[in-house]
JSON list of C-alpha atoms in Angstrom, two decimals:
[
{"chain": "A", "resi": 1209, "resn": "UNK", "atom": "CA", "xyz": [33.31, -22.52, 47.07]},
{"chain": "A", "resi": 1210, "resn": "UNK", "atom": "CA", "xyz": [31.62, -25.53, 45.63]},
{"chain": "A", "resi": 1211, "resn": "UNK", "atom": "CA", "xyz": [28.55, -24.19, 45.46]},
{"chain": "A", "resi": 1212, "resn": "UNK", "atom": "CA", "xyz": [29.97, -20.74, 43.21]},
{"chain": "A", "resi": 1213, "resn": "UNK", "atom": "CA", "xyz": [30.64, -23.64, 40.08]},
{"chain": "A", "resi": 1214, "resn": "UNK", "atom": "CA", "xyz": [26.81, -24.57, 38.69]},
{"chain": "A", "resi": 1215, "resn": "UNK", "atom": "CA", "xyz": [25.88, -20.78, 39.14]},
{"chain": "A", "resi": 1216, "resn": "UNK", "atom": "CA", "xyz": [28.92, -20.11, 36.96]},
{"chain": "A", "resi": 1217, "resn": "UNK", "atom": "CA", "xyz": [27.90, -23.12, 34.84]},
{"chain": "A", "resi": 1218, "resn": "UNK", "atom": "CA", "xyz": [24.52, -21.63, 34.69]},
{"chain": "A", "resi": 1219, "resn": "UNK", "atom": "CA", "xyz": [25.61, -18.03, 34.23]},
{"chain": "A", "resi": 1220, "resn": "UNK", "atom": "CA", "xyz": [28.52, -18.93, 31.02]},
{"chain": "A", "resi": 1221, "resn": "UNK", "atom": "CA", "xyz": [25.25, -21.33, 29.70]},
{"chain": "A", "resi": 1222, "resn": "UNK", "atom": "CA", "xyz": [22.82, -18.19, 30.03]},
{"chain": "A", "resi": 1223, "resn": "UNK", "atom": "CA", "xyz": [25.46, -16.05, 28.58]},
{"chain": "A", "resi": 1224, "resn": "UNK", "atom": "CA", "xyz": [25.99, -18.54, 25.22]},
{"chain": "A", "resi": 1225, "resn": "UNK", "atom": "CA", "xyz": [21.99, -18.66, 25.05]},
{"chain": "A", "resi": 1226, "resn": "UNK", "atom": "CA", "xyz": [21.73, -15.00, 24.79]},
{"chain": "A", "resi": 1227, "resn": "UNK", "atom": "CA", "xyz": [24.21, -14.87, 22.18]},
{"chain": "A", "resi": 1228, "resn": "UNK", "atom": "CA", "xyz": [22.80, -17.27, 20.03]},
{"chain": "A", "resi": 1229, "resn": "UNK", "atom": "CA", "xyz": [19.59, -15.42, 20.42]},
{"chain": "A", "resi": 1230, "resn": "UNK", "atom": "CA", "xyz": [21.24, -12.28, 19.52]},
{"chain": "A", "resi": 1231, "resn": "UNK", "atom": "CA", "xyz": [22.67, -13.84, 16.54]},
{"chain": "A", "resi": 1232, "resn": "UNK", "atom": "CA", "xyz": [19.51, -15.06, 15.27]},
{"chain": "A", "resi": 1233, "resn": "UNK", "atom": "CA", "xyz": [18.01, -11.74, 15.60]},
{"chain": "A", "resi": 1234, "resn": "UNK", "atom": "CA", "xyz": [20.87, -10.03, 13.28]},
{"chain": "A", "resi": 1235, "resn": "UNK", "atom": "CA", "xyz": [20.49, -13.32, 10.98]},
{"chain": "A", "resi": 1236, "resn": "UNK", "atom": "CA", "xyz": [16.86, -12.78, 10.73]},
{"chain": "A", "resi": 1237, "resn": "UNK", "atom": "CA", "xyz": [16.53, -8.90, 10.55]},
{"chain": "A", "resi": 1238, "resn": "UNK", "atom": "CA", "xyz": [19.61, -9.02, 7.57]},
{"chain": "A", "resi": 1239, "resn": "UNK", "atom": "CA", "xyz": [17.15, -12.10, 6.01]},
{"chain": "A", "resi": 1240, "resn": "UNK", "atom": "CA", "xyz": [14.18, -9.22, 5.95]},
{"chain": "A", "resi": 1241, "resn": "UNK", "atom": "CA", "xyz": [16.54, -6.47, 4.73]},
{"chain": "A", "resi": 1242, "resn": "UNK", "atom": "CA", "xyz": [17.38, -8.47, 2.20]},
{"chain": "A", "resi": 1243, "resn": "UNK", "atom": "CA", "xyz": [14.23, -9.93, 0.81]},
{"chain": "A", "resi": 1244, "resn": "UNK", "atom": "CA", "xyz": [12.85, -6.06, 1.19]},
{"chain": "A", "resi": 1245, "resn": "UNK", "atom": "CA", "xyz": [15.90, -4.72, -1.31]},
{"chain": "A", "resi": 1246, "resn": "UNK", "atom": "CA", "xyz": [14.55, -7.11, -3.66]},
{"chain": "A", "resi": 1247, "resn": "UNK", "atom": "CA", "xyz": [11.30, -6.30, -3.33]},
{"chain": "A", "resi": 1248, "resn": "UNK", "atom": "CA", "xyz": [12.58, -2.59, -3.87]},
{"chain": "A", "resi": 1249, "resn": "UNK", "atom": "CA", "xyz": [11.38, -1.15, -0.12]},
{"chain": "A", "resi": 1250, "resn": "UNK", "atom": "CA", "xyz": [13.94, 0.13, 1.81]},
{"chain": "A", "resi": 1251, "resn": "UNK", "atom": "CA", "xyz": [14.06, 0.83, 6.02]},
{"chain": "A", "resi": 1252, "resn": "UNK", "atom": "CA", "xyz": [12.21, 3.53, 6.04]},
{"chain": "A", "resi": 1253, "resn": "UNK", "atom": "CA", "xyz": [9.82, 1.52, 3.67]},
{"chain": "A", "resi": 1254, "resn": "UNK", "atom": "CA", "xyz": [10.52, 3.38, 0.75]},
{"chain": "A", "resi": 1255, "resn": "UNK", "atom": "CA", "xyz": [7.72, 3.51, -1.98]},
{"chain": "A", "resi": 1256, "resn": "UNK", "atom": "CA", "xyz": [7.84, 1.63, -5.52]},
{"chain": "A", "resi": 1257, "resn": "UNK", "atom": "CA", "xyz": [5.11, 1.41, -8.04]},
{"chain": "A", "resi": 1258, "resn": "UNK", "atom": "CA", "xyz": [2.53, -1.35, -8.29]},
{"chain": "A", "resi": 1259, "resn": "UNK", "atom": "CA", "xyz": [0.17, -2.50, -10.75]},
{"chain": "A", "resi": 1260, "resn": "UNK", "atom": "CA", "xyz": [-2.53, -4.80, -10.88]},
{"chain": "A", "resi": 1261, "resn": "UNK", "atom": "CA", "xyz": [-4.88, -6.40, -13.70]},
{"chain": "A", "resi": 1262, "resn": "UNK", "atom": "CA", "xyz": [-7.70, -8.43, -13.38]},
{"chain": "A", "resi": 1263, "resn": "UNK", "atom": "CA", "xyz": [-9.89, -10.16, -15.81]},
{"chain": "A", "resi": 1264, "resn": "UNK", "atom": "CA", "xyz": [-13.54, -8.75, -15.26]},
{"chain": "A", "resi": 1265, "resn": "UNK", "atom": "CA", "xyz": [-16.80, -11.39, -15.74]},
{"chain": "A", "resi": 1266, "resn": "UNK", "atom": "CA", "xyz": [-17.69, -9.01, -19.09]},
{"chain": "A", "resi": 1267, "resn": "UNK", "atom": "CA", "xyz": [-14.27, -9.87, -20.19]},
{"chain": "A", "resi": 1268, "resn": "UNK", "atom": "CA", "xyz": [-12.77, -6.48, -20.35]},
{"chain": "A", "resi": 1269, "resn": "UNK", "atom": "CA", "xyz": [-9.58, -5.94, -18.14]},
{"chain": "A", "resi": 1270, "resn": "UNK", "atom": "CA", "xyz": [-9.17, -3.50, -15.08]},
{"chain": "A", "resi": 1271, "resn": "UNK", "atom": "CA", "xyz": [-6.05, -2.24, -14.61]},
{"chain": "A", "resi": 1272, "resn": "UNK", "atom": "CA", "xyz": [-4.77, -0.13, -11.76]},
{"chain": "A", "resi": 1273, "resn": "UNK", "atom": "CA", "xyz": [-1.37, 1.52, -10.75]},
{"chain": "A", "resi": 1274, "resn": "UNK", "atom": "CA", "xyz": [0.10, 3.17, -7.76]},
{"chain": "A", "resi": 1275, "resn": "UNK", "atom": "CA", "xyz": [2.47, 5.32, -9.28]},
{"chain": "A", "resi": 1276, "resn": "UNK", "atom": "CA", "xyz": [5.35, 8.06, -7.48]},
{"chain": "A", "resi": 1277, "resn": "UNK", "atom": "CA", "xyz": [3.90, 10.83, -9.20]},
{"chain": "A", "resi": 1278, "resn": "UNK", "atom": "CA", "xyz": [7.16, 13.48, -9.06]},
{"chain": "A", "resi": 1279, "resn": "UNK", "atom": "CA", "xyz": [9.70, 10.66, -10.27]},
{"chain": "A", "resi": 1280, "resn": "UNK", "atom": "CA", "xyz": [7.37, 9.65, -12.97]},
{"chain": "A", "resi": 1281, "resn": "UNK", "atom": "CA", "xyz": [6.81, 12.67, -14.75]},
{"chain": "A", "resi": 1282, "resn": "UNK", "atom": "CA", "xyz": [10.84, 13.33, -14.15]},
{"chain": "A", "resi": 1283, "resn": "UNK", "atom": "CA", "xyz": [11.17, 10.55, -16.07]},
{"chain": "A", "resi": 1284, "resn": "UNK", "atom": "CA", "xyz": [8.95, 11.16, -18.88]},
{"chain": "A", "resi": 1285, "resn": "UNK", "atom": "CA", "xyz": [9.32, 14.82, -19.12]},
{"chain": "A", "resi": 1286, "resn": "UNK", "atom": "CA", "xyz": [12.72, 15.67, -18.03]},
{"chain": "A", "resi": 1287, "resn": "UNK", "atom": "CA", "xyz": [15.30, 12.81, -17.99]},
{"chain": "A", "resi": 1288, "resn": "UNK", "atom": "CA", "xyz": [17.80, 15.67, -19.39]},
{"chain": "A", "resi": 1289, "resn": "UNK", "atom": "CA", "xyz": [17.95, 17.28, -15.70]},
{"chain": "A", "resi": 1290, "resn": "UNK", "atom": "CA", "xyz": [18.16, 16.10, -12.58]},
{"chain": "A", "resi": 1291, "resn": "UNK", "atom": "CA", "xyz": [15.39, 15.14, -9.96]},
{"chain": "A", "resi": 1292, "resn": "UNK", "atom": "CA", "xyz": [16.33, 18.31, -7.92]},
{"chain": "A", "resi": 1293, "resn": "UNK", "atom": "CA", "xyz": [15.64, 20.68, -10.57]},
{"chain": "A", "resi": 1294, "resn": "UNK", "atom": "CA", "xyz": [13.22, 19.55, -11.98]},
{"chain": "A", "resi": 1295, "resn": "UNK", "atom": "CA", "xyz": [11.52, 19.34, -8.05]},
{"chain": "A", "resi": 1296, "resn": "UNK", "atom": "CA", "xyz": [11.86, 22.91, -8.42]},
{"chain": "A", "resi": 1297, "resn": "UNK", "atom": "CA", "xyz": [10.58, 24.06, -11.57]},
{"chain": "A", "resi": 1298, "resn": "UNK", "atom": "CA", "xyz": [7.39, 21.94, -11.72]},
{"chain": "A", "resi": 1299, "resn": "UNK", "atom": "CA", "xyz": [6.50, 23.06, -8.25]},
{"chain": "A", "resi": 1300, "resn": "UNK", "atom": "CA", "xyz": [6.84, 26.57, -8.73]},
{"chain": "A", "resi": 1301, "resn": "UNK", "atom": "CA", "xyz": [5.26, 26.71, -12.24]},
{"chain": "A", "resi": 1302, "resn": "UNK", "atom": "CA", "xyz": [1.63, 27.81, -12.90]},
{"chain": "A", "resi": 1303, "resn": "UNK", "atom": "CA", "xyz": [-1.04, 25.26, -12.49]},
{"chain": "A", "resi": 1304, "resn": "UNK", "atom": "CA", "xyz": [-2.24, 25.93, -15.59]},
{"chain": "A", "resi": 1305, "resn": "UNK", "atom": "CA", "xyz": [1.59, 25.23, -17.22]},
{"chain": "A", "resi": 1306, "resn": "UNK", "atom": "CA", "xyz": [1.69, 22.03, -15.37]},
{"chain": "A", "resi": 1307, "resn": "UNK", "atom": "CA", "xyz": [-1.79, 21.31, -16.32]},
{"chain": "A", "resi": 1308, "resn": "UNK", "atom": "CA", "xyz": [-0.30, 21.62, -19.97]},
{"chain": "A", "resi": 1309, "resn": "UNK", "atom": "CA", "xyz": [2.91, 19.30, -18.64]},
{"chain": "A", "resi": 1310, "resn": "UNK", "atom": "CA", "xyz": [0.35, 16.68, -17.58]},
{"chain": "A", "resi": 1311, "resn": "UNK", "atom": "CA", "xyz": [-0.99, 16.57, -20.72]},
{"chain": "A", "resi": 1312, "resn": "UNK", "atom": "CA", "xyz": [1.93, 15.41, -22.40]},
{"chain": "A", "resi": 1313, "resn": "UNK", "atom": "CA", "xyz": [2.73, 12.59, -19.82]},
{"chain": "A", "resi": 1314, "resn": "UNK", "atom": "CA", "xyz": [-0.93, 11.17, -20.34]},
{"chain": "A", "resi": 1315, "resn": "UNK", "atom": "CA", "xyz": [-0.39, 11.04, -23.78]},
{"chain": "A", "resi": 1316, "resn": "UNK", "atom": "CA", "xyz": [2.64, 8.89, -23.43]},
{"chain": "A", "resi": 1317, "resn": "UNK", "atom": "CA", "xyz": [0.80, 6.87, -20.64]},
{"chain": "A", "resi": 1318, "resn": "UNK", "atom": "CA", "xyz": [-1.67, 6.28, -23.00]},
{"chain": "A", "resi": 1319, "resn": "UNK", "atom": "CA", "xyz": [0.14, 5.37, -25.59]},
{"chain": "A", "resi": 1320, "resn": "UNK", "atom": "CA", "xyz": [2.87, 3.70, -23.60]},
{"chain": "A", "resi": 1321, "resn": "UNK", "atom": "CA", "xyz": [0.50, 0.91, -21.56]},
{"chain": "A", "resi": 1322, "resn": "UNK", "atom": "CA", "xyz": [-0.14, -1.93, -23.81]},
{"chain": "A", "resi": 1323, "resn": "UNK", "atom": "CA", "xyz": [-2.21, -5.45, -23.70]},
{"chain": "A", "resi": 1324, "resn": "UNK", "atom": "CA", "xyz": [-1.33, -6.96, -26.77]},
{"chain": "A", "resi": 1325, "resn": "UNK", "atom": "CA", "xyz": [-3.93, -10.02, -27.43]},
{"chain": "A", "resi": 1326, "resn": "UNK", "atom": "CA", "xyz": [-2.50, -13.39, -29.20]},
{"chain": "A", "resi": 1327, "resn": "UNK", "atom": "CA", "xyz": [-2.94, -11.80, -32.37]},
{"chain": "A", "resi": 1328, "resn": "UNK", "atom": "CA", "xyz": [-0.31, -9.19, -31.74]},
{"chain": "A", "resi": 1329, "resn": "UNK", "atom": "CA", "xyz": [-3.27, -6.12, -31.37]},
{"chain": "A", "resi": 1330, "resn": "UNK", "atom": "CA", "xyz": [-3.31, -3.92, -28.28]},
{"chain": "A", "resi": 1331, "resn": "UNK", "atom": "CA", "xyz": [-6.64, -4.05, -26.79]},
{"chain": "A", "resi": 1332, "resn": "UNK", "atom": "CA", "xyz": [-8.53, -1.18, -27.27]},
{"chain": "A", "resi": 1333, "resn": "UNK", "atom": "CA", "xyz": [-8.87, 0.76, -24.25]},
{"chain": "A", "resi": 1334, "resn": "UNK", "atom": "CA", "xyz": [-12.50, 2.41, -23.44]},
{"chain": "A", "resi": 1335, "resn": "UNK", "atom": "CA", "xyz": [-12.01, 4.48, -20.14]},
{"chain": "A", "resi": 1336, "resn": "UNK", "atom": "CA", "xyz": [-9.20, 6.57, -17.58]},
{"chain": "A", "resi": 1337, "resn": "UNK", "atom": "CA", "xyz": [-9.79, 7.58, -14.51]},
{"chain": "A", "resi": 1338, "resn": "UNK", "atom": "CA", "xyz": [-6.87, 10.45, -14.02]},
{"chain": "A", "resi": 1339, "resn": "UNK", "atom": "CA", "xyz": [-6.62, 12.41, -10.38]},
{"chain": "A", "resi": 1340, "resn": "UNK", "atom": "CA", "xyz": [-6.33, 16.30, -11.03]},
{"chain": "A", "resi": 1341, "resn": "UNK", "atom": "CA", "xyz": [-3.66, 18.21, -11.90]},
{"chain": "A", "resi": 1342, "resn": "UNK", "atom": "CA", "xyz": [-3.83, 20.15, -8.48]},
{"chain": "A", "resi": 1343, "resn": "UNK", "atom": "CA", "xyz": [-3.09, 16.37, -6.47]},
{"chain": "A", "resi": 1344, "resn": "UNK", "atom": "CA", "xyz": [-0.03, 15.94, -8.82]},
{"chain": "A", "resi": 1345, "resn": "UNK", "atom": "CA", "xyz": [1.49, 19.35, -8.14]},
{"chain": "A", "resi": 1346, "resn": "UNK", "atom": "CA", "xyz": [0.86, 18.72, -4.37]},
{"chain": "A", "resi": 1347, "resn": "UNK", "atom": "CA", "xyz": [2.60, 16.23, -3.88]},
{"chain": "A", "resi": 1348, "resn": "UNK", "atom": "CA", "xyz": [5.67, 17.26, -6.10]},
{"chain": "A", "resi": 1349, "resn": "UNK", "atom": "CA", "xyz": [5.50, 20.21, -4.24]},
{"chain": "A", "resi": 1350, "resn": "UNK", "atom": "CA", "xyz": [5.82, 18.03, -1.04]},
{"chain": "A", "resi": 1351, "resn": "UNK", "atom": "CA", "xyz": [8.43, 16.44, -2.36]},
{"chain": "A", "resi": 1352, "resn": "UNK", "atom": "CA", "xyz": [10.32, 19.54, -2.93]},
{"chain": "A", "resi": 1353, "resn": "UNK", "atom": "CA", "xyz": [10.57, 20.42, 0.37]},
{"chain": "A", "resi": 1354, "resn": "UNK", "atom": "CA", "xyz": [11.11, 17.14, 2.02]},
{"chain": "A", "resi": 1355, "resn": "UNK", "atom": "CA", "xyz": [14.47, 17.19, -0.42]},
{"chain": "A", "resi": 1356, "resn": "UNK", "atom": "CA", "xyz": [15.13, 21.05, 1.16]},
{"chain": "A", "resi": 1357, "resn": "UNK", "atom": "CA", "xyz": [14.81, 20.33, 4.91]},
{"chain": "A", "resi": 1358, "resn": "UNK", "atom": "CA", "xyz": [15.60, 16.53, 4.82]},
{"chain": "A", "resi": 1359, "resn": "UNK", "atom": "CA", "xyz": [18.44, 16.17, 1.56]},
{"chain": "A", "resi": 1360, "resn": "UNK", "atom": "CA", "xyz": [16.72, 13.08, 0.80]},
{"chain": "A", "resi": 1361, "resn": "UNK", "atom": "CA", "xyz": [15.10, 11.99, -2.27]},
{"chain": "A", "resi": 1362, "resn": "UNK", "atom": "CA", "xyz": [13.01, 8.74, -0.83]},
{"chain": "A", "resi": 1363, "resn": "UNK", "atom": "CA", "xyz": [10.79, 10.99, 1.03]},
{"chain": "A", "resi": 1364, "resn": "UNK", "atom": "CA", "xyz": [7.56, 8.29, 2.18]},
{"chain": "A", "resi": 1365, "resn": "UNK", "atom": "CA", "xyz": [5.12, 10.43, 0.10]},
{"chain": "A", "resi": 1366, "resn": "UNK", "atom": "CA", "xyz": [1.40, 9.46, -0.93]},
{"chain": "A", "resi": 1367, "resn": "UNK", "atom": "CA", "xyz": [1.18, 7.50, -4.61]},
{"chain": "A", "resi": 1368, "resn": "UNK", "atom": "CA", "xyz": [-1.27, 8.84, -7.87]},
{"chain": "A", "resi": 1369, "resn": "UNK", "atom": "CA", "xyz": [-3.60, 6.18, -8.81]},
{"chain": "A", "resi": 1370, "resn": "UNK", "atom": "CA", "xyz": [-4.23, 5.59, -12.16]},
{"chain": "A", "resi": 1371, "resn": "UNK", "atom": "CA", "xyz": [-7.24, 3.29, -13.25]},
{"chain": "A", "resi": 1372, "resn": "UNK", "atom": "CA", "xyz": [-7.98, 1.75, -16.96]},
{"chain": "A", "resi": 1373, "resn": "UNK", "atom": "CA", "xyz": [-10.21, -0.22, -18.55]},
{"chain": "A", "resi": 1374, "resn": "UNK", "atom": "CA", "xyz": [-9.32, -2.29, -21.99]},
{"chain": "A", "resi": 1375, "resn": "UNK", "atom": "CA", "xyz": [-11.67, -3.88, -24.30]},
{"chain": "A", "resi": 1376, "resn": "UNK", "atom": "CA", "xyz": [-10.59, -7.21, -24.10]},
{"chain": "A", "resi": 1377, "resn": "UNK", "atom": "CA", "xyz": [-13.11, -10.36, -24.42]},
{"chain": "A", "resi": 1378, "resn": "UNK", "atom": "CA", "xyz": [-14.35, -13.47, -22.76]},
{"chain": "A", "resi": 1379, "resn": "UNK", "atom": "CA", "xyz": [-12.43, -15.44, -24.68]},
{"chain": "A", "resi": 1380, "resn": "UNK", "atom": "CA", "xyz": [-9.10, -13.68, -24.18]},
{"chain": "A", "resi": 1381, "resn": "UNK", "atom": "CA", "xyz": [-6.84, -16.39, -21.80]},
{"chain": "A", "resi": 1382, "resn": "UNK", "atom": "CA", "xyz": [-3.55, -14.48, -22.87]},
{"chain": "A", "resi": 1383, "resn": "UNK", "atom": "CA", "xyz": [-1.71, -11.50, -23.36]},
{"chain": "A", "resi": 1384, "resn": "UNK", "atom": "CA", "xyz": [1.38, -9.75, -23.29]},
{"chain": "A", "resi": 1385, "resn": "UNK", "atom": "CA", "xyz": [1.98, -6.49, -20.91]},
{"chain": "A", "resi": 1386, "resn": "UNK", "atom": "CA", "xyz": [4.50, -3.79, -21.65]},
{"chain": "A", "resi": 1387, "resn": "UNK", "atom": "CA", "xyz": [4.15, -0.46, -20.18]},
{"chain": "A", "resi": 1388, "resn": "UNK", "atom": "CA", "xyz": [5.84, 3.01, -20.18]},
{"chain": "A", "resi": 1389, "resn": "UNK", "atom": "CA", "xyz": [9.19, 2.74, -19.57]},
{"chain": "A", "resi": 1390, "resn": "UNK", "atom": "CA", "xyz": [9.16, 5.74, -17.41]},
{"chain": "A", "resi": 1391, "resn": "UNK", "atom": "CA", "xyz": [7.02, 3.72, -14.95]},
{"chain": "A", "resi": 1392, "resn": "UNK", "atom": "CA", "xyz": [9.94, 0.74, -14.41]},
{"chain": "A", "resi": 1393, "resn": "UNK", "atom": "CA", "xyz": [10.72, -0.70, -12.22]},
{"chain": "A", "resi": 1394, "resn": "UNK", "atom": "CA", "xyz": [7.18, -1.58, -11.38]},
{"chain": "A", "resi": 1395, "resn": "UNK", "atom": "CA", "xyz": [5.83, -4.52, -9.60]},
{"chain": "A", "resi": 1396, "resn": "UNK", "atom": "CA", "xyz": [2.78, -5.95, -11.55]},
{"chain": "A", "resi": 1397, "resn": "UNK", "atom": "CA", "xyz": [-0.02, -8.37, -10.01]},
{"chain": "A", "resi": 1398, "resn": "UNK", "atom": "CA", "xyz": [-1.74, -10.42, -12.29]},
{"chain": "A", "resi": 1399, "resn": "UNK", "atom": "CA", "xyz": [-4.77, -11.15, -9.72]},
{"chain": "A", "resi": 1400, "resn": "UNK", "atom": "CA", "xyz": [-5.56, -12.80, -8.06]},
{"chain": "A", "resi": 1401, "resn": "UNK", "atom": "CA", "xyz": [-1.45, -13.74, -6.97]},
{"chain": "A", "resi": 1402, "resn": "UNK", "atom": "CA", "xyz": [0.30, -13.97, -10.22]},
{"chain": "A", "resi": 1403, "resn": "UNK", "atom": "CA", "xyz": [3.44, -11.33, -9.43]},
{"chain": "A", "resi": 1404, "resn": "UNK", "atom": "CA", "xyz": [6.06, -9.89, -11.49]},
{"chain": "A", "resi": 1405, "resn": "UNK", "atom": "CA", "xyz": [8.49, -7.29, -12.40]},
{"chain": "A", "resi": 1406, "resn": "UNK", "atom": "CA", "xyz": [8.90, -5.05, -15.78]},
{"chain": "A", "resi": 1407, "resn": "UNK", "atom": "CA", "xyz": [12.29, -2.99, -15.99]},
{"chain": "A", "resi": 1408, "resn": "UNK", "atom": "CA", "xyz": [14.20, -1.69, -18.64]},
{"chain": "A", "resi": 1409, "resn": "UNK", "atom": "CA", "xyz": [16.14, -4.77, -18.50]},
{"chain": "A", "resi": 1410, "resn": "UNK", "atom": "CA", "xyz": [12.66, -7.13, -18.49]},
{"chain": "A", "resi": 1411, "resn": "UNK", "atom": "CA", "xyz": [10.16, -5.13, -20.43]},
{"chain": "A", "resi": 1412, "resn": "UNK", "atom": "CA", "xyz": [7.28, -7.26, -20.77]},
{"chain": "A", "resi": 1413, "resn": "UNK", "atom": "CA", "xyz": [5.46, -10.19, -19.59]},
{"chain": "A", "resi": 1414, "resn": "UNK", "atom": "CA", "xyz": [3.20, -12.89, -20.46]},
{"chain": "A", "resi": 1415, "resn": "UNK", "atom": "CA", "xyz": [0.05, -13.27, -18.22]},
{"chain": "A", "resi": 1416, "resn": "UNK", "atom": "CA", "xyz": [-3.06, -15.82, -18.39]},
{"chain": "A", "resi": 1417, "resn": "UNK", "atom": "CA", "xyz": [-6.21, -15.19, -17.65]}
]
């Protein structure tokens, strides 16, 4: 009938519409995936580690990090093994062995995160603010089991904070940042929005102040 044609009209038109819509929604959501893989977060927002400095009004330098603490001290203290194992040995050894393991990462933390000044000297730093030993083993212990029940290793797990201060000087407007390459890939924020990455391919960075 004559009248059946501009609801057909209107029902192929409705019909294109919702495709293009669909489209733009698998356009836009691969857009997000994409800019989130190179951002390092996956679907299930995985976590990465961030830092941040800031330039203080007394001229010394604040620096924080958000840090996974189980693939960090992998990293540092085991690279021979693999993340599995080692899940299981540092959760089911002795607080006061892991309290000893610990140790050895902070030394190489602090000898491993560096502000080197224009004249090519680290600036001294003059305080750490470490969480216990107990919060470390927690969480690798978490991890551990998330890696038994789920078989994944990019369990969304809560980050150690690590906060330093460096001697640095009201008249410092530059330096150079390398850190421990067991913490890379790490996303670094030179506050207030000055952002960028160190990795084993990119270890260090110049920042102003």
């Amino acid at each position: 009938m004559w009248w059946a044609w501009p609801l057909r009209a209107c029902l192929i038109l409705r019909g294109k519409v919702a495709i293009v819509l669909l489209l733009q929604r698998i356009i836009g959501f691969l857009l997000l995936s994409s800019c989130l893989h190179g951002f390092g977060v996956s679907a299930h927002e995985r976590q990465i580690n961030k830092g941040f400095v800031q330039k203080m009004d007394d001229g010394s330098i604040a620096l924080e990090f958000l840090l996974d603490p189980a693939v960090l001290m992998f990293k540092a203290l085991a690279p021979e093994t693999t993340l599995p194992l080692f899940l299981k040995r540092y959760a089911e050894m002795r607080p006061e062995i892991f309290e000893q393991e610990l140790k050895k990462l902070q030394a190489q933390l602090v000898k491993g995160i560096k502000l080197q000044g224009p004249d090519g000297r680290a600036l001294g730093q003059s305080a750490w603010k470490w969480p216990p030993a107990a919060d470390w083993q927690d969480i690798v212990k978490t991890q551990k089991i998330m890696l038994d029940v789920l078989s994944n290793e990019e369990g969304h797990l809560p980050q150690i904070k690590l906060n330093i201060v460096l001697k640095g000087g009201k008249n410092l407007s530059r330096a150079q940042v390398s850190l421990l390459p067991s913490m890379h890939p790490i996303l670094v924020r030179n506050m207030p929005s000055d952002d960028f990455w160190l990795t084993d391919q990119i270890p260090v960075a110049i920042i102003s102040f």
